[in-house]
Coordinates of C-alpha atoms in Angstrom, one line a residue:
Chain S
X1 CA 19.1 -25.3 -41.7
X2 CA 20.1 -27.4 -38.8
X3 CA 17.2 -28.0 -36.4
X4 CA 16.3 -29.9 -32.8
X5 CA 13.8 -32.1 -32.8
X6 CA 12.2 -33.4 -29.6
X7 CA 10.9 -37.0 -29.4
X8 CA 8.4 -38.2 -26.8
X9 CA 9.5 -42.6 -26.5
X10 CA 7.1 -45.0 -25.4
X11 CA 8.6 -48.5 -24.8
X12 CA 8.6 -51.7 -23.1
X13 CA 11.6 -52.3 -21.9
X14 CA 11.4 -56.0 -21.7
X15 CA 13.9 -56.5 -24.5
X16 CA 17.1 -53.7 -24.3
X17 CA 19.1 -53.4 -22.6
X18 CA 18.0 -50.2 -20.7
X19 CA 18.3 -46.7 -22.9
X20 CA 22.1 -46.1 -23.1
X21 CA 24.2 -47.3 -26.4
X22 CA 26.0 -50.3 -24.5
X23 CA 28.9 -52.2 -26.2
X24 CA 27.2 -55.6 -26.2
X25 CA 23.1 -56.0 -26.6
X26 CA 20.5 -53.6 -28.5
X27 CA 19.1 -50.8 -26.5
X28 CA 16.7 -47.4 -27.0
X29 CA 18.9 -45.4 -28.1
X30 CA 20.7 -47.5 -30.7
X31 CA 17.5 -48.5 -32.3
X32 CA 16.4 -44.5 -32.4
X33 CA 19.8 -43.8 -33.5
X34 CA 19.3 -46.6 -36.6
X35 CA 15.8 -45.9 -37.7
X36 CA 16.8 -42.0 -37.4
X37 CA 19.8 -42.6 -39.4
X38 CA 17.6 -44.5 -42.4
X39 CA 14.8 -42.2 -42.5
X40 CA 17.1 -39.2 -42.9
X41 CA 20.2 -40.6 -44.8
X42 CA 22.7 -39.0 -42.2
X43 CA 24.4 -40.6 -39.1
X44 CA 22.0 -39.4 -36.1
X45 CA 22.5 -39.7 -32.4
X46 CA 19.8 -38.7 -30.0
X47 CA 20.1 -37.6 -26.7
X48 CA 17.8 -39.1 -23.9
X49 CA 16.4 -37.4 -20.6
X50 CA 16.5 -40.1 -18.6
X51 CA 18.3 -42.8 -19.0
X52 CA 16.8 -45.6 -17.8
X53 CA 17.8 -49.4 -16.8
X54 CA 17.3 -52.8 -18.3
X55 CA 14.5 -54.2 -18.2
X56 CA 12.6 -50.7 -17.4
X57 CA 9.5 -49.5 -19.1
X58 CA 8.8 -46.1 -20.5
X59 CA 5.5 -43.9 -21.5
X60 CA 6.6 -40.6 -22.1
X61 CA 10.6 -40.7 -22.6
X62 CA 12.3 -37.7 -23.8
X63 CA 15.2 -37.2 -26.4
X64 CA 16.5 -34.8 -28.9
X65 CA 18.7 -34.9 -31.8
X66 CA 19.5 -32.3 -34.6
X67 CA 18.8 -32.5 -38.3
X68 CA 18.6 -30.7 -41.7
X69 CA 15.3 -31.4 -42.7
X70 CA 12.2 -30.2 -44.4
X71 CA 9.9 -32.7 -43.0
X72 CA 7.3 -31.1 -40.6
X73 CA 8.1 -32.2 -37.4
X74 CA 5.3 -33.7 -36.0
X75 CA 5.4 -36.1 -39.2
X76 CA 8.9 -37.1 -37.8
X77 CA 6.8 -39.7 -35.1
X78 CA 4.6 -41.7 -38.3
X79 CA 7.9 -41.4 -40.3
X80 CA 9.8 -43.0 -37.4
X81 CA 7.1 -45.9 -36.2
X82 CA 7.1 -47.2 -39.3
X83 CA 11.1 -47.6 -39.1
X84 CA 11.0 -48.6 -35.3
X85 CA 10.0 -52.5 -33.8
X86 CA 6.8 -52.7 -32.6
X87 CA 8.4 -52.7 -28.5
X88 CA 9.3 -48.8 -29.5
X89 CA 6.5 -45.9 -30.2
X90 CA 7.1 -42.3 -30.6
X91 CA 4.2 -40.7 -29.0
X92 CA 5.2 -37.5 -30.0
X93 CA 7.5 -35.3 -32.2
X94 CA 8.1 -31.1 -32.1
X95 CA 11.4 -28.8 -32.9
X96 CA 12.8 -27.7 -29.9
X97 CA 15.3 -24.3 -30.0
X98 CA 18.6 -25.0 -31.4
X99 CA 20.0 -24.8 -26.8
X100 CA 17.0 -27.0 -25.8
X101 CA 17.6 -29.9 -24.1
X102 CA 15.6 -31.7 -21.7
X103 CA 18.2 -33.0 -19.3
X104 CA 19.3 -29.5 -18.9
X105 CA 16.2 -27.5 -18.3
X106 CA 13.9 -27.9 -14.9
X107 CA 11.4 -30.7 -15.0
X108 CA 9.6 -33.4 -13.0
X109 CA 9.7 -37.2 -13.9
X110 CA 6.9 -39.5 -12.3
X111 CA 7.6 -42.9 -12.3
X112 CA 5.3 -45.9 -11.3
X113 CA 6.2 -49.0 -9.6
X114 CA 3.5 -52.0 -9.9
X115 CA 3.4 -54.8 -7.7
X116 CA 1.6 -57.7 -7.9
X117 CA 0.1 -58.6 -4.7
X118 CA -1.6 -62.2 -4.5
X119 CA -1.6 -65.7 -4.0
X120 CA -0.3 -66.4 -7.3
X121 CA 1.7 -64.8 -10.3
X122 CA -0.3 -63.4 -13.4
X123 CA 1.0 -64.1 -17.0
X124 CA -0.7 -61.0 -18.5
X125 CA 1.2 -58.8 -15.8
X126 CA 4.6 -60.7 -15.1
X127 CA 6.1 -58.1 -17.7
X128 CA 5.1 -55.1 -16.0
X129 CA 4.7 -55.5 -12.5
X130 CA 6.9 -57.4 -9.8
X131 CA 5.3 -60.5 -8.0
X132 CA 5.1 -60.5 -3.7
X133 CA 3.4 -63.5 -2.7
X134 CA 3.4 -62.2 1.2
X135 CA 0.2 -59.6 1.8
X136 CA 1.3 -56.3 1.8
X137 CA -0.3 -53.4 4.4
X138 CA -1.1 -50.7 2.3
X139 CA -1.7 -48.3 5.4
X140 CA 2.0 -49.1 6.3
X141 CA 3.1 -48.4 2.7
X142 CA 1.3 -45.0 2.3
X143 CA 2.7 -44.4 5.9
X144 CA 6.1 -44.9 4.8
X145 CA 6.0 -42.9 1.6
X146 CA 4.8 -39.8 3.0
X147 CA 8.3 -39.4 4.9
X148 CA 9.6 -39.3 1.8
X149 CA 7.9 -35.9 0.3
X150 CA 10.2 -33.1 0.4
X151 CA 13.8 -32.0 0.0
X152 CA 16.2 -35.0 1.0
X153 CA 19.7 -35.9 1.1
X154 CA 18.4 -39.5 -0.6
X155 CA 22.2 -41.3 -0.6
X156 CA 20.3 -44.2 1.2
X157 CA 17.9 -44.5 -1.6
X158 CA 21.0 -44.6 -4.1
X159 CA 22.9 -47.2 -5.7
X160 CA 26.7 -47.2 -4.2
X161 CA 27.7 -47.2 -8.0
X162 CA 26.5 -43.4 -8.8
X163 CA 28.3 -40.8 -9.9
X164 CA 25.8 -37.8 -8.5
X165 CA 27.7 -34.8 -7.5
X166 CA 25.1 -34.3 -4.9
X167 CA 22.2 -36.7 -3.6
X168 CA 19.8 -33.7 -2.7
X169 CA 16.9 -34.4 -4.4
X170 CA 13.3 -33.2 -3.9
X171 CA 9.8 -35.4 -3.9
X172 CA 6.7 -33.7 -4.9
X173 CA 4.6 -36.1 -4.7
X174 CA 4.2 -39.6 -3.8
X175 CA 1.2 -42.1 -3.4
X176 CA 0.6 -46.0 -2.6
X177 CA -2.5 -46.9 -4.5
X178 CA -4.5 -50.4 -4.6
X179 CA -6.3 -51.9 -7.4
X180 CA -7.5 -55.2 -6.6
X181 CA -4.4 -57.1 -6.1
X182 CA -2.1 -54.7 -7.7
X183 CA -0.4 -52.1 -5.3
X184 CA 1.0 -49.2 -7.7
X185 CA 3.9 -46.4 -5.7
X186 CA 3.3 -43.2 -8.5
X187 CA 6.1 -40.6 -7.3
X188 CA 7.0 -37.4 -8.7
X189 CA 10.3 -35.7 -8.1
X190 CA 12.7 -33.1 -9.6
X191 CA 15.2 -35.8 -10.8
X192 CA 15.6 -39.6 -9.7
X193 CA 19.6 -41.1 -8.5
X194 CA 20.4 -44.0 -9.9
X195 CA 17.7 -46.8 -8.9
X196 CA 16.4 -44.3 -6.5
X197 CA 12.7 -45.3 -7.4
X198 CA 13.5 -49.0 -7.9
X199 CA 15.0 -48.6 -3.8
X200 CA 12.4 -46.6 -2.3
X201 CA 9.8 -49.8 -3.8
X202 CA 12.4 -52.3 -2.5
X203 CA 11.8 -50.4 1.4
X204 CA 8.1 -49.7 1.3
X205 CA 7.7 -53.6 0.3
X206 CA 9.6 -54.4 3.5
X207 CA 7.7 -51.9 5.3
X208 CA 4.3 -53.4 3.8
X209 CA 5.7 -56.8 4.7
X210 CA 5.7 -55.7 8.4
X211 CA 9.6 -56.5 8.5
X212 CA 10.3 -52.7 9.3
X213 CA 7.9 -49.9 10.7
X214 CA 6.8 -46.9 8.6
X215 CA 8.5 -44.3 10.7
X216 CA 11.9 -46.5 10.1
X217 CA 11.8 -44.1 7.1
X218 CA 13.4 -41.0 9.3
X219 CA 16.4 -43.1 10.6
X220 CA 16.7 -44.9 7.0
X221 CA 17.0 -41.4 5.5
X222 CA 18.9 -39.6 8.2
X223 CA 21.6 -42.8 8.1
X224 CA 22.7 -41.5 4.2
X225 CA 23.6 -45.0 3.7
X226 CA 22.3 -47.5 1.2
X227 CA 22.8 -50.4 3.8
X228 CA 19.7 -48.6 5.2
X229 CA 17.5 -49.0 3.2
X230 CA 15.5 -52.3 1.7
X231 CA 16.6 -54.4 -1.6
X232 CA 16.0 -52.8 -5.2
X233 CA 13.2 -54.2 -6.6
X234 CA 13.1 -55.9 -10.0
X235 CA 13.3 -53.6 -13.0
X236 CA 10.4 -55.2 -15.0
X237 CA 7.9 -53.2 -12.0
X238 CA 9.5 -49.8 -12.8
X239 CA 8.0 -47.2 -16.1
X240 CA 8.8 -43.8 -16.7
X241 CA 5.0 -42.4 -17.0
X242 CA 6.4 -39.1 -18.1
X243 CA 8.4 -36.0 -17.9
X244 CA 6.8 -32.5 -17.4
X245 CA 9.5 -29.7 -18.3
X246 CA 8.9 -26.2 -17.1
X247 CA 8.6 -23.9 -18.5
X248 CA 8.0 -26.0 -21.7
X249 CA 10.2 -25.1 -24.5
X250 CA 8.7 -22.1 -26.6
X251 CA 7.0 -23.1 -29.2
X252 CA 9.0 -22.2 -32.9
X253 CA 7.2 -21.2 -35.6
Chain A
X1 CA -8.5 -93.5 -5.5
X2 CA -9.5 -91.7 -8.4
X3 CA -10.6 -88.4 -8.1
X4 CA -11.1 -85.1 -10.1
X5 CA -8.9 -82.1 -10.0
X6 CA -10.7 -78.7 -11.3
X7 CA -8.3 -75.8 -12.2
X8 CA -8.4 -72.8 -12.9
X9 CA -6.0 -71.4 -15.5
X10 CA -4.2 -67.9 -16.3
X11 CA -2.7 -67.5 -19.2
X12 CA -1.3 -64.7 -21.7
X13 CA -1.8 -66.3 -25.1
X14 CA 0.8 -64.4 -27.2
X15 CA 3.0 -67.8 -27.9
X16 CA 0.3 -70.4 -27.7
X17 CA -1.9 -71.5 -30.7
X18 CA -4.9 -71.3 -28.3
X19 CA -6.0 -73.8 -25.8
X20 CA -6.9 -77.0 -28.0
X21 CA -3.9 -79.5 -28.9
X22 CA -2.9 -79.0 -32.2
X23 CA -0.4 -81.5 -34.2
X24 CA 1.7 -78.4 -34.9
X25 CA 2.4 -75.8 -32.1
X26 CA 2.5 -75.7 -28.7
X27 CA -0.9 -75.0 -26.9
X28 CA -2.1 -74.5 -23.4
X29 CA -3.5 -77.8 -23.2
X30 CA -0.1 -79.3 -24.3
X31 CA 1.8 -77.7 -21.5
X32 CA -0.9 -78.5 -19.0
X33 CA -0.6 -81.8 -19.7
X34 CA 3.0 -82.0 -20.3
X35 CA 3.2 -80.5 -16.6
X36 CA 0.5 -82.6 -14.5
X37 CA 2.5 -85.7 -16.7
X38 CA 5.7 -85.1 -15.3
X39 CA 4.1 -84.2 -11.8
X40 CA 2.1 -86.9 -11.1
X41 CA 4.5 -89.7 -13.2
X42 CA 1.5 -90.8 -15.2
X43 CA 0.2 -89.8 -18.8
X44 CA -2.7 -86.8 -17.5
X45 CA -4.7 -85.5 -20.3
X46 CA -6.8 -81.7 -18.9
X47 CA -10.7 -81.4 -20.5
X48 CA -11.2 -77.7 -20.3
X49 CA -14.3 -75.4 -20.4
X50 CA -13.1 -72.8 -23.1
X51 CA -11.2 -73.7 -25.9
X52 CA -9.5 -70.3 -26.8
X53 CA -8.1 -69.3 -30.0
X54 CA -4.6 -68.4 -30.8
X55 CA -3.0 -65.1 -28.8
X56 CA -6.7 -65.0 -26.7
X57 CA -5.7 -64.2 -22.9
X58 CA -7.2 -65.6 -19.8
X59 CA -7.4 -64.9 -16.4
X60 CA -9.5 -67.7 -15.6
X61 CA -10.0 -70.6 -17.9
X62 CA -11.3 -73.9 -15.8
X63 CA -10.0 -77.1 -16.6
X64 CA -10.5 -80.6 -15.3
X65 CA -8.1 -84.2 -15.1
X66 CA -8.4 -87.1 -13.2
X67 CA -5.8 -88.6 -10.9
X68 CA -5.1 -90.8 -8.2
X69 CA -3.1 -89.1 -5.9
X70 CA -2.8 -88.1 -2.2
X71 CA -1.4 -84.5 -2.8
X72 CA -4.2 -82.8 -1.3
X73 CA -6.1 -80.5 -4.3
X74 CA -5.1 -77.0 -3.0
X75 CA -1.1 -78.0 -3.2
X76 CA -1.5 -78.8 -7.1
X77 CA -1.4 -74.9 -8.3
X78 CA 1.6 -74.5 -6.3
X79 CA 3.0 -78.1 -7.5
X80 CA 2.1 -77.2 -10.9
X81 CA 3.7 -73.2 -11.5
X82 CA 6.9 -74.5 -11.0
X83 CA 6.5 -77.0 -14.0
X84 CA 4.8 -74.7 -15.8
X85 CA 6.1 -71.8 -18.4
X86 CA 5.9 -68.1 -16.9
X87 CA 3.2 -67.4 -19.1
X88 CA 1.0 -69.9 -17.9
X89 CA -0.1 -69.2 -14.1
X90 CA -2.7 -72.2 -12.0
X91 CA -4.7 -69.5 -9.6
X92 CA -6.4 -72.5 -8.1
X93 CA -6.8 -76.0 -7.6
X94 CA -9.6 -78.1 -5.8
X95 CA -11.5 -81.4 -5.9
X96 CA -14.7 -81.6 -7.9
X97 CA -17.1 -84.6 -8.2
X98 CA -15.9 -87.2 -10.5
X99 CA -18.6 -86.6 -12.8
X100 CA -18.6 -83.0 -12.9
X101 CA -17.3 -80.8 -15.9
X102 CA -17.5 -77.0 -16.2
X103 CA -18.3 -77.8 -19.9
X104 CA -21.6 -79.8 -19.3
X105 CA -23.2 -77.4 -16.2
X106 CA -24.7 -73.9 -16.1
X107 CA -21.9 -71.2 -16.6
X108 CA -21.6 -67.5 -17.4
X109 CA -18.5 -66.9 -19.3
X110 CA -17.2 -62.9 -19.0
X111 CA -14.7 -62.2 -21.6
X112 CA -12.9 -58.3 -21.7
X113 CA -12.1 -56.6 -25.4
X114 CA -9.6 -53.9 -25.4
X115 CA -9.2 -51.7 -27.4
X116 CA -6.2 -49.1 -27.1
X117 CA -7.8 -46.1 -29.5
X118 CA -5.3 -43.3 -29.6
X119 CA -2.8 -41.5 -32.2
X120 CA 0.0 -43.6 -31.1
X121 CA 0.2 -47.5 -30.5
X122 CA 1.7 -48.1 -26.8
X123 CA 4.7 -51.1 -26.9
X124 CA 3.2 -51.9 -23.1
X125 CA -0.2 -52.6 -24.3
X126 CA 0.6 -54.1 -27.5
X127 CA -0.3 -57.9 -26.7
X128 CA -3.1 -57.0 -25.0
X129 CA -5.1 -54.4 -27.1
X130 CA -6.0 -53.9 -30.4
X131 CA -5.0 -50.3 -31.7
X132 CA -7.5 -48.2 -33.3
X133 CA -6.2 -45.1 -34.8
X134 CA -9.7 -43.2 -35.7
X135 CA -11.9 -41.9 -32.3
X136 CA -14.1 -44.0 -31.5
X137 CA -17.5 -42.7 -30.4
X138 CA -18.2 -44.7 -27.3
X139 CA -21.8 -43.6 -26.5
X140 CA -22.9 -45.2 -29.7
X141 CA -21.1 -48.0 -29.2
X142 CA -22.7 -48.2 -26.1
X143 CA -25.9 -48.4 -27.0
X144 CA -25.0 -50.7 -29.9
X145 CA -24.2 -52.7 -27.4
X146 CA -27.2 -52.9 -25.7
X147 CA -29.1 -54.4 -28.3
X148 CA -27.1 -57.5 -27.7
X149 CA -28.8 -58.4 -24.3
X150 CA -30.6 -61.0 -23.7
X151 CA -31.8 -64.5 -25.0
X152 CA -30.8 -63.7 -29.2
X153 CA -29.7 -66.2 -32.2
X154 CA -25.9 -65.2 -32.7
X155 CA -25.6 -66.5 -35.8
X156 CA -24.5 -63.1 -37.6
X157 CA -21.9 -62.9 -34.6
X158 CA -20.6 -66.8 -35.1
X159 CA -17.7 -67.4 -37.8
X160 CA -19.3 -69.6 -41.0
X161 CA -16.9 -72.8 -39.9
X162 CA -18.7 -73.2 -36.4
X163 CA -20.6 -76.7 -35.6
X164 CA -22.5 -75.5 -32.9
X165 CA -25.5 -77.0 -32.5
X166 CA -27.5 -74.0 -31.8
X167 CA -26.7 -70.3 -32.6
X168 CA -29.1 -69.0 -29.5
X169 CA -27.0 -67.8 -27.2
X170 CA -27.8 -65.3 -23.4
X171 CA -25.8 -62.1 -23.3
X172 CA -26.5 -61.0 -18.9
X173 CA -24.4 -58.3 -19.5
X174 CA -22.2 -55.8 -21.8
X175 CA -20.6 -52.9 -20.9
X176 CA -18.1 -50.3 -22.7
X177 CA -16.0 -48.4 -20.6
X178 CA -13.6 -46.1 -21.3
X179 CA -10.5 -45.3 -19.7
X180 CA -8.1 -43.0 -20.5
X181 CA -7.8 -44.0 -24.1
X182 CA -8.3 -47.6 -22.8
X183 CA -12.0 -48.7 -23.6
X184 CA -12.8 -52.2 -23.4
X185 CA -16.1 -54.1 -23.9
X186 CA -16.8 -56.5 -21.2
X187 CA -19.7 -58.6 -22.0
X188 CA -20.9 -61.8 -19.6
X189 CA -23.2 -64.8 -21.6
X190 CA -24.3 -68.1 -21.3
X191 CA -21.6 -69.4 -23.4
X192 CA -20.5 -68.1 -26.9
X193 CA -20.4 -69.4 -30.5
X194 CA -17.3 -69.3 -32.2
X195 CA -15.5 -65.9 -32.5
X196 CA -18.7 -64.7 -31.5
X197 CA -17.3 -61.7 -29.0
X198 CA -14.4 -60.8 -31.6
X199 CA -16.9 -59.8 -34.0
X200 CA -19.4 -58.4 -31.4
X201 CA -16.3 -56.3 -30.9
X202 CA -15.6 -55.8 -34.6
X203 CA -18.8 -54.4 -35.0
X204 CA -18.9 -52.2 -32.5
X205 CA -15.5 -50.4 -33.8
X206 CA -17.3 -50.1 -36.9
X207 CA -20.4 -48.3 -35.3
X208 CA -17.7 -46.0 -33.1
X209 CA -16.1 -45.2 -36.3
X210 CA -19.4 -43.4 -37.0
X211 CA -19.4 -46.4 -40.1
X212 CA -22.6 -47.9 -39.5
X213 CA -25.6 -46.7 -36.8
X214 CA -26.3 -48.3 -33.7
X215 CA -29.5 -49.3 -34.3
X216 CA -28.0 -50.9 -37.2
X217 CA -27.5 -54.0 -34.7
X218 CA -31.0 -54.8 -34.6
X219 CA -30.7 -55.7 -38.6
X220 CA -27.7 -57.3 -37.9
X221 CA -29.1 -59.5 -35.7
X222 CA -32.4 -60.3 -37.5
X223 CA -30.0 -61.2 -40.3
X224 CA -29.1 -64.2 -39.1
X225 CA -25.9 -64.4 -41.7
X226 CA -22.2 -63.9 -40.8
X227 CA -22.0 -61.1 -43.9
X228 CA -24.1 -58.9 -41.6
X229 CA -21.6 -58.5 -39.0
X230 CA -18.0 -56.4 -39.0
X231 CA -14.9 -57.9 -39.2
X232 CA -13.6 -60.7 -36.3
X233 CA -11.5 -57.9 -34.2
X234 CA -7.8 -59.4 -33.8
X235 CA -7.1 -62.1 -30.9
X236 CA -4.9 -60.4 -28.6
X237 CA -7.4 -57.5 -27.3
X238 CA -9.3 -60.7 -26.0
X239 CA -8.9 -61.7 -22.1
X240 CA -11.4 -64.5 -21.1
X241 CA -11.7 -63.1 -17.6
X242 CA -13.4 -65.8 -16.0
X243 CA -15.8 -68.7 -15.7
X244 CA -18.9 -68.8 -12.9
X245 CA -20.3 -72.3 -12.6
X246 CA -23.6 -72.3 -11.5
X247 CA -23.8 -74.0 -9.1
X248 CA -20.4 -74.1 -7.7
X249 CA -19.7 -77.8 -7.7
X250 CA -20.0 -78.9 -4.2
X251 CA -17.2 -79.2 -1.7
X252 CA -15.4 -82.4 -1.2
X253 CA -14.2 -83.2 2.0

């Protein structure tokens, strides 16, 4: 009997290129799609959430894909490890009903972007966190952001590239926290356009920089143009800390 | 006119064979002095203050070369990054006295452990952790750890193919933390034998696995033999942190 299994992806992104099968270069979903494929002696595809650039990081990924199995399926995440490079980790494996799918159902993603902040670049974070040499205002940052909460035509915030029907999107939450030198934006929203979070990083930077004021963020907004807003910032700053459906899917017994 | 350059080194060890020159492999050292060579258009050999293994980390190693040059000290780190690999960061450079090394002065060394102990490894932390599968109980490794303090002979905690002269070593300090299902041993000391906080941090697994008691370190350490001890815990959950000289050398002007 056919069944959907659900997959929870942790990944560094360093590596692929991005989630999506891409003619040219290994990404996340060609190596699930491989190691899925050995373990269960059938050609399987999976079918991400949230498809997510080069270079980006991931904790808590979604995907599906169905299979005729008799494996339980939370031994489907050991089974696939062991078949996976180490830069790829299933935190997580359930069955799903047969119409589930995560891209189709309400959720919120949160996403982090890490910035180093200091004097000097640090090898242990130059993989996960994007350098800025000039002292950002955190005050100004957190200033910034808070325009941002709320239901928002965000076309200024998205890449001219996108195919979005509509560039409505809403922002739960969103927070500017310091750490030492590292300045980490955490924001939760009902769905991200394309390089949406990677944007809003690239303006607050500015903004911290002192190159643009905090309540710039109302005209950058109101504009619906990405020649508003600030630079995208580097990829390698960006992971996907996880998805939170709702409702969840039942569970099946 | 001669002088002598003190810096202080980042590094994430994952493609190095450790600090020390080796007549296969590429090495900290062999970069450093590959780099300050090419800068300053004379053969430079560094003499640093902690010779880390292969895949250990730092965030702070000190080194020292001489030099005659009229670069002033603070430009070196920013001279030096550029010839350097990514993975190797200078986070500062000053003048010292010529006879001054880090390695022949009163130091505390503080070196981090971390341990990632969850059901699932995680492909962000996996250079910089060591995953541990079974739940670790961190209030007896806590007060495992607390035996350690103070003025002890190491010996059980120093690998069988050390020279050092003396196995009596000062811990000032060691804490466990936990965060998340991060927890990572942070201990401070006089200086430390060879391997010695690997298998501090071996051991202490062992006692969080529920394995062997805490008070168990007390025999451990009476023992005086390596056999007493765990297992050396694997290099890359290692991050030398830093190095405080005591007393800062003084200032040149």
């Amino acid at each position: 009997m056919r069944k959907r299994m659900m997959l929870t992806v942790a990944y560094d992104g360093t590596n692929y290129h991005g989630w999506q099968i891409q003619p040219n270069g290994i990404t996340i979903e060609s190596e699930l799609n491989g190691a899925l494929s050995t373990l269960f002696g059938e050609p399987i595809k999976v079918s991400g959430a949230s498809r997510t650039d080069t270079g980006v990081h991931s904790l808590g990924n979604l995907a599906v894909f169905d299979v005729d199995t008799r494996m339980p399926a939370e031994k489907i995440s050991y089974a696939l490890n062991q078949r996976l490079p180490a830069d790829i980790r299933i935190q997580a494996s359930r069955e799903v009903p047969l119409d589930f799918h995560p891209r189709h159902c309400n959720s919120r993603k949160t996403y982090r972007y890490q910035i180093l902040n200091s004097e000097f670049p640090l090898p242990t974070l130059r993989l996960y966190s994007y350098f800025v040499y000039t002292p950002l205002n955190i005050v100004h940052m957190q200033c910034a952001a808070a325009y941002l909460i709320g239901e928002h035509d965000f076309q200024s915030f998205c890449s001219a590239d996108s195919t979005a029907e509509t560039t409505v999107r809403t922002i739960y939450h969103i927070c500017v926290e310091q750490k030492e030198n590292v300045i980490s934006i955490v924001v939760t929203g009902s769905g991200f356009l394309y390089n949406m979070v990677r944007i809003i990083a690239g303006t607050l930077i500015e903004i911290g920089k002192g190159r643009r004021e905090p309540d710039e963020m109302t005209t950058i907004l109101e504009a619906c143009s990405r020649k508003a807003a600030g630079p995208t910032a580097p990829a390698c700053g960006l992971t996907l800390l996880g998805i939170y459906l709702e409702p969840e899917p039942a569970a099946l017994v």
